[in-house]
Coordinates of C-alpha atoms and ligand atoms in Angstrom, one line a residue:
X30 CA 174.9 -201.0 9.4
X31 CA 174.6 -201.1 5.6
X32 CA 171.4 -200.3 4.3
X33 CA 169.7 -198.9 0.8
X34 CA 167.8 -195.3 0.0
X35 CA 164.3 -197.4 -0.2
X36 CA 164.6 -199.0 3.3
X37 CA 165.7 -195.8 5.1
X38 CA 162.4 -195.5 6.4
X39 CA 163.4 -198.3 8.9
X40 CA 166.4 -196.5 10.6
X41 CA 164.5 -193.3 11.4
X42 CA 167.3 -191.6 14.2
X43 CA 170.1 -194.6 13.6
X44 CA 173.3 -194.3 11.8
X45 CA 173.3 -196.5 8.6
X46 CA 175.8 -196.4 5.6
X47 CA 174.7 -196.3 2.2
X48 CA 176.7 -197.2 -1.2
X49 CA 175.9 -195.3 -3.5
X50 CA 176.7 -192.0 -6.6
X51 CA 176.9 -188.2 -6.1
X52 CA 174.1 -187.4 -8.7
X53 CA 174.7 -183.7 -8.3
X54 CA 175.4 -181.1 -5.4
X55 CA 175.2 -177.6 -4.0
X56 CA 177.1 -176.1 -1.2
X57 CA 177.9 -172.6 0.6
X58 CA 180.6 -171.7 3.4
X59 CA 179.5 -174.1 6.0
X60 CA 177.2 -176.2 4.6
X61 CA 177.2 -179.0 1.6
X62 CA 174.3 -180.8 0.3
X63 CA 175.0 -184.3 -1.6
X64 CA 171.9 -185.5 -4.0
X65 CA 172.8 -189.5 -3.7
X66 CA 171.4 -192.1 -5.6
X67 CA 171.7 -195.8 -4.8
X68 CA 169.5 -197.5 -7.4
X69 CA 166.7 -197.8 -5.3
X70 CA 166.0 -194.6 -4.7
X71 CA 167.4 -190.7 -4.5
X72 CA 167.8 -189.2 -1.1
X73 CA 169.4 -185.8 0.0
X74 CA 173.0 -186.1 2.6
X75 CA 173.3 -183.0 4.3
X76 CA 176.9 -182.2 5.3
X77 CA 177.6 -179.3 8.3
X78 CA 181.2 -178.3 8.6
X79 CA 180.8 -177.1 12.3
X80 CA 180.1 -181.1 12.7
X81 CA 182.1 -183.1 10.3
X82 CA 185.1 -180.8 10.5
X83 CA 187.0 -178.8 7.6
X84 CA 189.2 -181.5 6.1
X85 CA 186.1 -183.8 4.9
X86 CA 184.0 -180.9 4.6
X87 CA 186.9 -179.0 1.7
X88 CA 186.6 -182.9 0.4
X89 CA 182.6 -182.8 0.4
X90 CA 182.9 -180.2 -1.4
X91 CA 185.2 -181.1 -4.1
X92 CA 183.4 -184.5 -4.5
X93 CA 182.4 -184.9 -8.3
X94 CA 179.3 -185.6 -10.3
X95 CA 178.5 -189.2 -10.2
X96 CA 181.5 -190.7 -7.8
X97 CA 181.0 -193.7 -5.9
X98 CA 180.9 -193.2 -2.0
X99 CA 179.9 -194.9 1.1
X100 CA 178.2 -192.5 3.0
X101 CA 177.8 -192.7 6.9
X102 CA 175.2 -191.1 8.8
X103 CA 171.6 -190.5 10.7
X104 CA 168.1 -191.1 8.7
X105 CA 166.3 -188.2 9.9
X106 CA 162.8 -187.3 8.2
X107 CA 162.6 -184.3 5.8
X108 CA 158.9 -183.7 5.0
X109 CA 160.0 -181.3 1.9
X110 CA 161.5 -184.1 -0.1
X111 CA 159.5 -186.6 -2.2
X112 CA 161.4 -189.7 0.3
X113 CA 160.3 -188.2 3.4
X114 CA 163.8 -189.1 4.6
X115 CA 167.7 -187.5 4.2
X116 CA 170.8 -188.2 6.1
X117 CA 172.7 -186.0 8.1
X118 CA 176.3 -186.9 7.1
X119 CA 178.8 -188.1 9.4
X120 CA 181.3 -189.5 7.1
X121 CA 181.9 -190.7 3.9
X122 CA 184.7 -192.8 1.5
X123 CA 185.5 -192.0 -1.9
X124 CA 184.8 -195.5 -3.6
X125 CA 186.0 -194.6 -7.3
X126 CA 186.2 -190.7 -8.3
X127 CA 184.1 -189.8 -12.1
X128 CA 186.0 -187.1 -14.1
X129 CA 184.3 -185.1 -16.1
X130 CA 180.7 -187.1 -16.6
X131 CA 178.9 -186.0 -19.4
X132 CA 175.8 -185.1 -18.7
X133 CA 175.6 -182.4 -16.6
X134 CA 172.7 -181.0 -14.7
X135 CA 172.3 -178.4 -17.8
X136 CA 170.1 -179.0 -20.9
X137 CA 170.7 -181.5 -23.4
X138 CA 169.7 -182.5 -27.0
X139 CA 167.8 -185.5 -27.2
X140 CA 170.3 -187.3 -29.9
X141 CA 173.6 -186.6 -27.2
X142 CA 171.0 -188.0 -24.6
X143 CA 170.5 -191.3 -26.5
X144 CA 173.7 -191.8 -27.6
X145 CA 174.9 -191.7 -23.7
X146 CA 172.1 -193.5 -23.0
X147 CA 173.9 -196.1 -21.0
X148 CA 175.1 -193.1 -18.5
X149 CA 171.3 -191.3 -18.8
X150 CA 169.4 -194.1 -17.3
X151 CA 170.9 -193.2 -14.4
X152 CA 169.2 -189.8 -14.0
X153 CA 166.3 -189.4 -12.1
X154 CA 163.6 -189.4 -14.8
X155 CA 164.7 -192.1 -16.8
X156 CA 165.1 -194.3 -13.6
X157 CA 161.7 -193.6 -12.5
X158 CA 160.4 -194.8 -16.2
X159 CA 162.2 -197.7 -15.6
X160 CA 160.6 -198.6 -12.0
X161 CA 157.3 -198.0 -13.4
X162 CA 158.1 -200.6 -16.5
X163 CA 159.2 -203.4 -13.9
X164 CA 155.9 -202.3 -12.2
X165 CA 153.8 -203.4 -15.2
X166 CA 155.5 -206.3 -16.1
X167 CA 155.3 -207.5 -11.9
X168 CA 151.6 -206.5 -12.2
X169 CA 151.4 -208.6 -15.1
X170 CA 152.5 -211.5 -13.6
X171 CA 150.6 -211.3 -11.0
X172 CA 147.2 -210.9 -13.4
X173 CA 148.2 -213.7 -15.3
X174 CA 148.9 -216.0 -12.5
X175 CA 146.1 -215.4 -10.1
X176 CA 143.7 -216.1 -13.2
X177 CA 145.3 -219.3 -13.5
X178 CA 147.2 -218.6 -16.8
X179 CA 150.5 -220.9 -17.4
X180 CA 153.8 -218.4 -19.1
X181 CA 154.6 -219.8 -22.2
X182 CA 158.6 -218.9 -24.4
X183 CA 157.8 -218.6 -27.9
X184 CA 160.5 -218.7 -29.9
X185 CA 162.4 -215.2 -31.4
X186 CA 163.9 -216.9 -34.5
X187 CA 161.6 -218.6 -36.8
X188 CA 160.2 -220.1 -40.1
X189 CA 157.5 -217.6 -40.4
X190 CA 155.9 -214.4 -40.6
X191 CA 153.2 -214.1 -38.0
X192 CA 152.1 -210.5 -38.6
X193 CA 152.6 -209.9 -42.7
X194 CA 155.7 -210.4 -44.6
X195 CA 156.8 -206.5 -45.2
X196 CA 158.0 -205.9 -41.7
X197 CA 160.2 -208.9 -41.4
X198 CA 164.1 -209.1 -40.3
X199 CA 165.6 -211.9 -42.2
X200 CA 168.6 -214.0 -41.0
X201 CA 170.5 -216.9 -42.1
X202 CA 169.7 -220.6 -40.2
X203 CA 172.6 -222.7 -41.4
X204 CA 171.2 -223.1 -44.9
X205 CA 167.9 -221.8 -44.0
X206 CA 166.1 -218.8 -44.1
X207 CA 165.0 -217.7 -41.0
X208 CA 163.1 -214.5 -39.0
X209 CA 163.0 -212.3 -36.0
X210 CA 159.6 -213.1 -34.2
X211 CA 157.2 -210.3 -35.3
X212 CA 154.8 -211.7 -32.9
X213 CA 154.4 -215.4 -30.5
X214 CA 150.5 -215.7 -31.7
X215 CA 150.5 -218.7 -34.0
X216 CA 152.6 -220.7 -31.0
X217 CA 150.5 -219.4 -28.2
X218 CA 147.7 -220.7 -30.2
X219 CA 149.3 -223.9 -30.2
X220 CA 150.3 -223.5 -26.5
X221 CA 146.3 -222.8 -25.6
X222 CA 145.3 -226.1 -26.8
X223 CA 147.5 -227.6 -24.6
X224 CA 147.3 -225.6 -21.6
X225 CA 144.0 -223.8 -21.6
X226 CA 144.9 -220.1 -20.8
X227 CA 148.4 -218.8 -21.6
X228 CA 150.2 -215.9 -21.5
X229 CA 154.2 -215.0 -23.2
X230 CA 156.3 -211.8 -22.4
X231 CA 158.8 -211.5 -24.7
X232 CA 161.0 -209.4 -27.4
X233 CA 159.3 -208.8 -30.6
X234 CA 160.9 -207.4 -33.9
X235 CA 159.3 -205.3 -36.8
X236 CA 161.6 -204.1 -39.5
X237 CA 159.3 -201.2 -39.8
X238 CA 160.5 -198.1 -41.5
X239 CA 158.6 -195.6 -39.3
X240 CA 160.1 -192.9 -37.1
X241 CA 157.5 -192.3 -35.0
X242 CA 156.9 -191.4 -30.9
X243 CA 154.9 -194.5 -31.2
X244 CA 157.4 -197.3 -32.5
X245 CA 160.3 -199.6 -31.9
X246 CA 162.2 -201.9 -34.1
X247 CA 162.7 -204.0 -31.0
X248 CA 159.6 -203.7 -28.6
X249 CA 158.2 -206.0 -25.8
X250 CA 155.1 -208.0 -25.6
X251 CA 152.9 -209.5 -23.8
X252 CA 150.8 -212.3 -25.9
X253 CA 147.8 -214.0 -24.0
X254 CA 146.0 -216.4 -26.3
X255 CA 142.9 -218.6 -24.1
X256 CA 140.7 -221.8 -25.2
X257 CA 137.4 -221.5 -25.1
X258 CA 137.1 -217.7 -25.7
X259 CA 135.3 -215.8 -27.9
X260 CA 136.1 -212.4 -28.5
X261 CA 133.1 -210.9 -26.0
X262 CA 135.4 -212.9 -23.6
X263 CA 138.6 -211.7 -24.6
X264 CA 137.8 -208.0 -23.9
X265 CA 136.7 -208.4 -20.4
X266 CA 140.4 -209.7 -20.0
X267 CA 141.9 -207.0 -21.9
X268 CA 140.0 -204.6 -19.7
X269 CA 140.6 -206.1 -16.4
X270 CA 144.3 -206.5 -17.2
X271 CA 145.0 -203.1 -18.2
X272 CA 142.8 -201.8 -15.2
X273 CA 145.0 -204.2 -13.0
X274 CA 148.7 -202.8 -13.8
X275 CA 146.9 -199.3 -14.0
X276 CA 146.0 -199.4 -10.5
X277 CA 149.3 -201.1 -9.7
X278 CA 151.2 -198.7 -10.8
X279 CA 149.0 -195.9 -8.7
X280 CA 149.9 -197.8 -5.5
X281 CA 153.3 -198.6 -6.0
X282 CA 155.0 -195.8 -7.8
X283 CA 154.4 -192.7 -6.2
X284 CA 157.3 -191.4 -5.8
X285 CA 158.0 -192.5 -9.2
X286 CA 154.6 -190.2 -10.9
X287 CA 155.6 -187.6 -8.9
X288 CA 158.9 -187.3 -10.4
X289 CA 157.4 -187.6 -13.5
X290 CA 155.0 -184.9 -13.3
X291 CA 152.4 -187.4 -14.2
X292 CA 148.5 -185.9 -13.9
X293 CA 147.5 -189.7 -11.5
X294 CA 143.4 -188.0 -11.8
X295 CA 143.6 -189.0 -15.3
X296 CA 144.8 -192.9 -14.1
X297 CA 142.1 -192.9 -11.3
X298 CA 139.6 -193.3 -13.2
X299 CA 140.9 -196.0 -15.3
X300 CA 138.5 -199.3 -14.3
X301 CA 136.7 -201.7 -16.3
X302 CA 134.6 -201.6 -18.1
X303 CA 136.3 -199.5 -21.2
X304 CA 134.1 -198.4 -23.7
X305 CA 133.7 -199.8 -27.0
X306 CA 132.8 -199.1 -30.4
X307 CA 132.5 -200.3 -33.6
X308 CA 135.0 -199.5 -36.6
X309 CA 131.3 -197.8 -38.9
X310 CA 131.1 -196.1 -35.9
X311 CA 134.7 -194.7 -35.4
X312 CA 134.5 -193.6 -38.9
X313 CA 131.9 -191.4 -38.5
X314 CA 133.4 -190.0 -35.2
X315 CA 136.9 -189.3 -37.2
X316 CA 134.8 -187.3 -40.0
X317 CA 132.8 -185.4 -37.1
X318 CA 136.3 -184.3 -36.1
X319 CA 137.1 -183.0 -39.6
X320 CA 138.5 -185.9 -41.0
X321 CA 136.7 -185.9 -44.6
X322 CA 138.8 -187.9 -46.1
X323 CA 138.7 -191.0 -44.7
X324 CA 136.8 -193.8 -46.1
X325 CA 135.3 -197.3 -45.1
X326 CA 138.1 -199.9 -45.0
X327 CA 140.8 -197.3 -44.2
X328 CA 143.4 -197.8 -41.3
X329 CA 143.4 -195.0 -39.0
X330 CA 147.3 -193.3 -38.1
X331 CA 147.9 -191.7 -35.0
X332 CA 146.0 -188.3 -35.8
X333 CA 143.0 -190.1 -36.1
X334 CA 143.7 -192.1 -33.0
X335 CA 144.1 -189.5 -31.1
X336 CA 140.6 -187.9 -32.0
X337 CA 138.7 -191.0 -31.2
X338 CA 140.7 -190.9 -27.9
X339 CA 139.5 -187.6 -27.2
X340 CA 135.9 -188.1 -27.4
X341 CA 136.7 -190.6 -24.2
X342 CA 138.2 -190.4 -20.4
X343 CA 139.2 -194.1 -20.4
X344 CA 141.2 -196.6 -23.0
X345 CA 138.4 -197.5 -25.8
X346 CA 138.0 -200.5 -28.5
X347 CA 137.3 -200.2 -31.7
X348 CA 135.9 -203.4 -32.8
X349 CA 135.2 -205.2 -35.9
X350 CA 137.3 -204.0 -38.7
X351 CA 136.8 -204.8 -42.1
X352 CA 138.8 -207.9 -42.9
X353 CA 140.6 -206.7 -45.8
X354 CA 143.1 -204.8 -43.6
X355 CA 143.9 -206.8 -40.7
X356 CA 145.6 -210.1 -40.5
X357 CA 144.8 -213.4 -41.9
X358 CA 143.8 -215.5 -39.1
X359 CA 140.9 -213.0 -37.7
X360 CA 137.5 -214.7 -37.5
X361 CA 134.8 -213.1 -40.0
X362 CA 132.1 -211.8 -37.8
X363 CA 129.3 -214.9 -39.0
X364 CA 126.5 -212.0 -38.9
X365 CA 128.9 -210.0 -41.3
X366 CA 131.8 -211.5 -43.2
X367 CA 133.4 -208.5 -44.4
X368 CA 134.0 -207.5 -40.9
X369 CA 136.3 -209.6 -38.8
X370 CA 135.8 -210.4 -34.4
X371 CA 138.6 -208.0 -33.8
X372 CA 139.7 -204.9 -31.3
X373 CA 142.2 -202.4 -31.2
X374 CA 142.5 -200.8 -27.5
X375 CA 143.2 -197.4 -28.0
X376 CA 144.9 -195.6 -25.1
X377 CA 143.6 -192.3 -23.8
X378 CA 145.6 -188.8 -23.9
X379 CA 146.7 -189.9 -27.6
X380 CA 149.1 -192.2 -26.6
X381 CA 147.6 -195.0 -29.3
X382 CA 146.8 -198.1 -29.8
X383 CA 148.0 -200.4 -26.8
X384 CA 146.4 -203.8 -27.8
X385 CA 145.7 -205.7 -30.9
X386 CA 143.8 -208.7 -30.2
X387 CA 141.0 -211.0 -32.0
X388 CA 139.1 -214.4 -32.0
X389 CA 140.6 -217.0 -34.6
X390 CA 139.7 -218.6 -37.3
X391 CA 138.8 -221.9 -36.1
X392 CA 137.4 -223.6 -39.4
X393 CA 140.0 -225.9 -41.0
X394 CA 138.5 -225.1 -44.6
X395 CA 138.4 -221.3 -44.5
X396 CA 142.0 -221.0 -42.9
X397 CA 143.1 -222.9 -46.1
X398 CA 141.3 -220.2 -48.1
X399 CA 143.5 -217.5 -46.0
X400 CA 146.4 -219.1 -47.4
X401 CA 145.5 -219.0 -50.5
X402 CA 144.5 -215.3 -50.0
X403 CA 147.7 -214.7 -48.5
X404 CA 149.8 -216.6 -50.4
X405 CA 151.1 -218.6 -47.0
X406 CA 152.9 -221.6 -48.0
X407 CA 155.0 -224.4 -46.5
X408 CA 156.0 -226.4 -43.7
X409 CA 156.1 -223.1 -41.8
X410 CA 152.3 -223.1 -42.2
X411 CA 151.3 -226.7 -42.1
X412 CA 151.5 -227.1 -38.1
X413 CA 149.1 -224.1 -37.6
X414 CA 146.8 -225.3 -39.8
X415 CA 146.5 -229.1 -37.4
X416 CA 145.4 -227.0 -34.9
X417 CA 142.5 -226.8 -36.7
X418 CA 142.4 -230.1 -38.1
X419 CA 142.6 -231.9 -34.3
X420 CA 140.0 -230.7 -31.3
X421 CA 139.5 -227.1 -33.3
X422 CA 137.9 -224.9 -30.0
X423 CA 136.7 -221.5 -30.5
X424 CA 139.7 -219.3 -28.8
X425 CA 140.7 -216.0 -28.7
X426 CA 143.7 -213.7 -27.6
X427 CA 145.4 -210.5 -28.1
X428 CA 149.0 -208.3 -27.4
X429 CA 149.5 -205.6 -25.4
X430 CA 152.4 -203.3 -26.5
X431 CA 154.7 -203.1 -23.5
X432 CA 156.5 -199.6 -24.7
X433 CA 153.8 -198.2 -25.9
X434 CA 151.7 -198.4 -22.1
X435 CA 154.9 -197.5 -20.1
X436 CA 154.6 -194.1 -22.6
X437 CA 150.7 -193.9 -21.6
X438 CA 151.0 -194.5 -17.6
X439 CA 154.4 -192.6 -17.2
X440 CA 153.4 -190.1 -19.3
X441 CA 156.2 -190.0 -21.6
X442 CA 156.5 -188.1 -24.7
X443 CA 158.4 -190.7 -26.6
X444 CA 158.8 -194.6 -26.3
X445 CA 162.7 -194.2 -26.9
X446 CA 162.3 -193.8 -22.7
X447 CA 160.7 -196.6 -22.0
X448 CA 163.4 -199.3 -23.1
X449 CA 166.4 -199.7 -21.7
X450 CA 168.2 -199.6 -24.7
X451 CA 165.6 -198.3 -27.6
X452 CA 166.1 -200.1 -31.3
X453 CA 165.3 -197.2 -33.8
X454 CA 165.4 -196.9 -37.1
X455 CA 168.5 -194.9 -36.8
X456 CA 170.0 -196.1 -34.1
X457 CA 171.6 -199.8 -33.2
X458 CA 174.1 -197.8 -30.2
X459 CA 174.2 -197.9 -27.4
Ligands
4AD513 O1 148.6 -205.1 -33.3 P1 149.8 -206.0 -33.3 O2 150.6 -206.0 -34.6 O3 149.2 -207.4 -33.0 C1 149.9 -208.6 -33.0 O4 151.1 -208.7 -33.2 C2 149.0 -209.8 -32.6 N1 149.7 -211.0 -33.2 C3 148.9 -209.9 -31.1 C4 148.1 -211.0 -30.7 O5 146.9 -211.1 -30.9 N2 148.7 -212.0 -30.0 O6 150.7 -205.6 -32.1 C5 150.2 -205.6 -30.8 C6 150.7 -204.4 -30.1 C7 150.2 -203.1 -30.6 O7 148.9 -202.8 -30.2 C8 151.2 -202.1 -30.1 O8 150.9 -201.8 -28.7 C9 152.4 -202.9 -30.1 O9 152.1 -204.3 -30.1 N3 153.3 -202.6 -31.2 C10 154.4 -201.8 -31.2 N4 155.0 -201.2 -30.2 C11 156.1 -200.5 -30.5 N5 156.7 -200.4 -31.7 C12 156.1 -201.1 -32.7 N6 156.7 -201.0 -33.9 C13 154.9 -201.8 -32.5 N7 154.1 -202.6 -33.3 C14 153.1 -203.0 -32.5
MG514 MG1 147.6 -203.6 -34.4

């Protein structure tokens, strides 16, 4: 019978046959053990001379690092491994034989990693980072839909800069100018007033010339933008949300942190409600830490981010940031209009900022003064501002950086290994 390495746990003391690679081996005189992988999962086939005899045992022996097989034999359990499962071998076929694979179970340089990056997702690591990204985006789902949100496609090539024109990757539209979406806001706005509470998951693009562990040229997000909510609102979903896929992850990838050394104590604790504070008082926490430097109506880079983190045990918001350095369409605080109804969510263990989100400006006249601001002109612009010109409703939303909280939960150094196939500055290949 034909099973896989994740349902083994269902043939406890039956024979079952398994496709799958020879991700690396050890042997001695009389006995061989094959580490298989399947996709689903990596489980240990133990092969005994004395029972297989020493024709396929020589060949079990000479079998090479990442050949195909079918591999017969009984699911026995093995408390030492991380499965709880391996196979005692009865017989196997050589599917397709791999010469000479290149990465071998010794040391590599990052840079050789990446550029074989199509052969390194298979490893164990880098498959376990990928299990616990498809976990996120399931859990995400699964938020978004039980809190009766609709999906929502924005488009990736359009008329406009959503998120400042610096970062923007330009490309011909027949004889128009067109760009890579930077971000699906100003159409999930438009999506809101039609359907209430929406959410997008898509591919986002920022020509940004920074090599950093903390950016991607290409990098995923995930865009709610609801009706009706003001900003007060908007962080009790940000911190539900993130608590959500935190937990998700917790219960559904063990295997998967174990493999990744990840330190889970440090997730435990991560449930709403996240603390919060204001940008005045973040300043004056990042000059506590030694910053002197840093003034009022500075951005903070990742050094800084990383000491506000540490004052913390969970993901914390800084709210309210002085309008002069975040985006246009941020609603001025109506106590204080130099500050605008915004939060960053800053991820623990210095990891970064995870979400940007804010109310919007919902006043027809001072969008128009924005524009002017901003210099934001033409029919690119006009549609965004009859959102405000038809039913205008106080709303809110924000973007979580997909990368950047696979790095966080997984505990990854860098998020060049938590895309399948990273954009970087340097690097378009594989
Ligand atoms: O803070 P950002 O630029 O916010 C927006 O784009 C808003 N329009 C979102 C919204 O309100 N709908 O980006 C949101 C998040 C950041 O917090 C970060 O996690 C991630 O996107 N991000 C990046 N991740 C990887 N590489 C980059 N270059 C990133 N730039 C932003
Ligand atoms: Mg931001």
């Amino acid at each position: 019978m034909k099973t896989t390495i994740a349902e083994v746990y269902k043939h406890v003391g039956e024979e079952v046959t398994i496709g799958a690679w020879l991700a690396n081996k050890r042997s001695s005189g009389k006995i061989a053990f094959l580490q298989l992988r399947d996709g689903t999962g990596f489980m240990q086939g133990v092969v005994v001379k004395a029972e297989i005899g020493e024709e396929k045992f020589q060949e079990a022996k000479s079998l090479t690092q990442e050949s195909s097989l079918y591999v017969t034999g009984k699911i026995v359990e093995d408390t030492r491994s991380p499965l709880g499962f391996e196979m005692q071998v009865t017989d196997f076929e050589l599917i397709h034989e791999a010469v000479d694979y290149p990465i071998t179970p010794k040391e590599h340089g990052t840079e050789f990693l990446m550029d074989h990056r199509h052969l390194w997702l298979r490893s164990k690591k880098q498959h376990a980072v990928m299990k616990v990204r498809n976990e996120i985006i399931r859990a995400t789902y699964e938020f978004f839909n039980e809190q009766g949100y609709v999906k929502v496609d924005p488009p990736i090539l359009t008329g406009a800069s959503a998120e400042g024109t610096t970062e923007l990757f330009h490309t011909k539209y027949f004889d128009e100018d067109a760009y890579l979406s930077q971000s699906g806001q100003l159409y999930m706005e438009a999506a809101a007033m039609a359907l209430g509470k929406v959410f997008s998951f898509g591919p986002t693009f920022r020509a940004e010339k920074s090599k950093t562990r903390r950016h991607l040229i290409e990098f995923w997000m995930i865009e709610p933008e609801m009706a009706f909510m003001d900003h007060e609102d908007s962080l009790q979903v940000q911190e539900q949300y993130v608590s959500h896929v935190v937990q998700s992850v917790l219960k559904n990838c063990k295997i998967e942190l174990s493999i990744l050394d990840r330190d889970t104590s440090k997730l435990e604790n991560i449930q709403a409600p996240f603390p919060r504070i204001t940008y005045d008082e973040a300043i004056q926490l990042v000059k506590e830490k030694g910053f002197d430097d840093v003034e009022w109506g500075d951005d903070f880079g990742a050094p800084h981010e990383t000491a506000i983190a540490e004052s913390f045990d969970k993901p914390v918001f800084i709210t309210n940031w002085p309008a002069e350095i975040k985006a246009f369409y941020m609603k001025p605080d109506p106590k204080r209009p130099d500050v605008v109804l915004c939060a960053d969510l800053i991820a623990p263990e210095g990891y970064g900022e995870i979400i940007g989100g804010s109310q919007r400006i919902d006043d027809m006249e001072l969008m128009k003064q924005r524009y002017e601001e901003h210099g934001l002109t033409g029919p690119a612009y006009e549609w965004y501002l009859q959102l405000r010109q038809y039913g205008s409703v106080p709303h809110s939303g924000f973007g979580l950086g997909l990368e950047r909280t696979v790095a966080w939960i997984a505990g990854v150094e860098h998020v060049r290994e938590t895309i399948p196939f990273p954009r970087l500055l340097n690097r378009l290949y594989p």
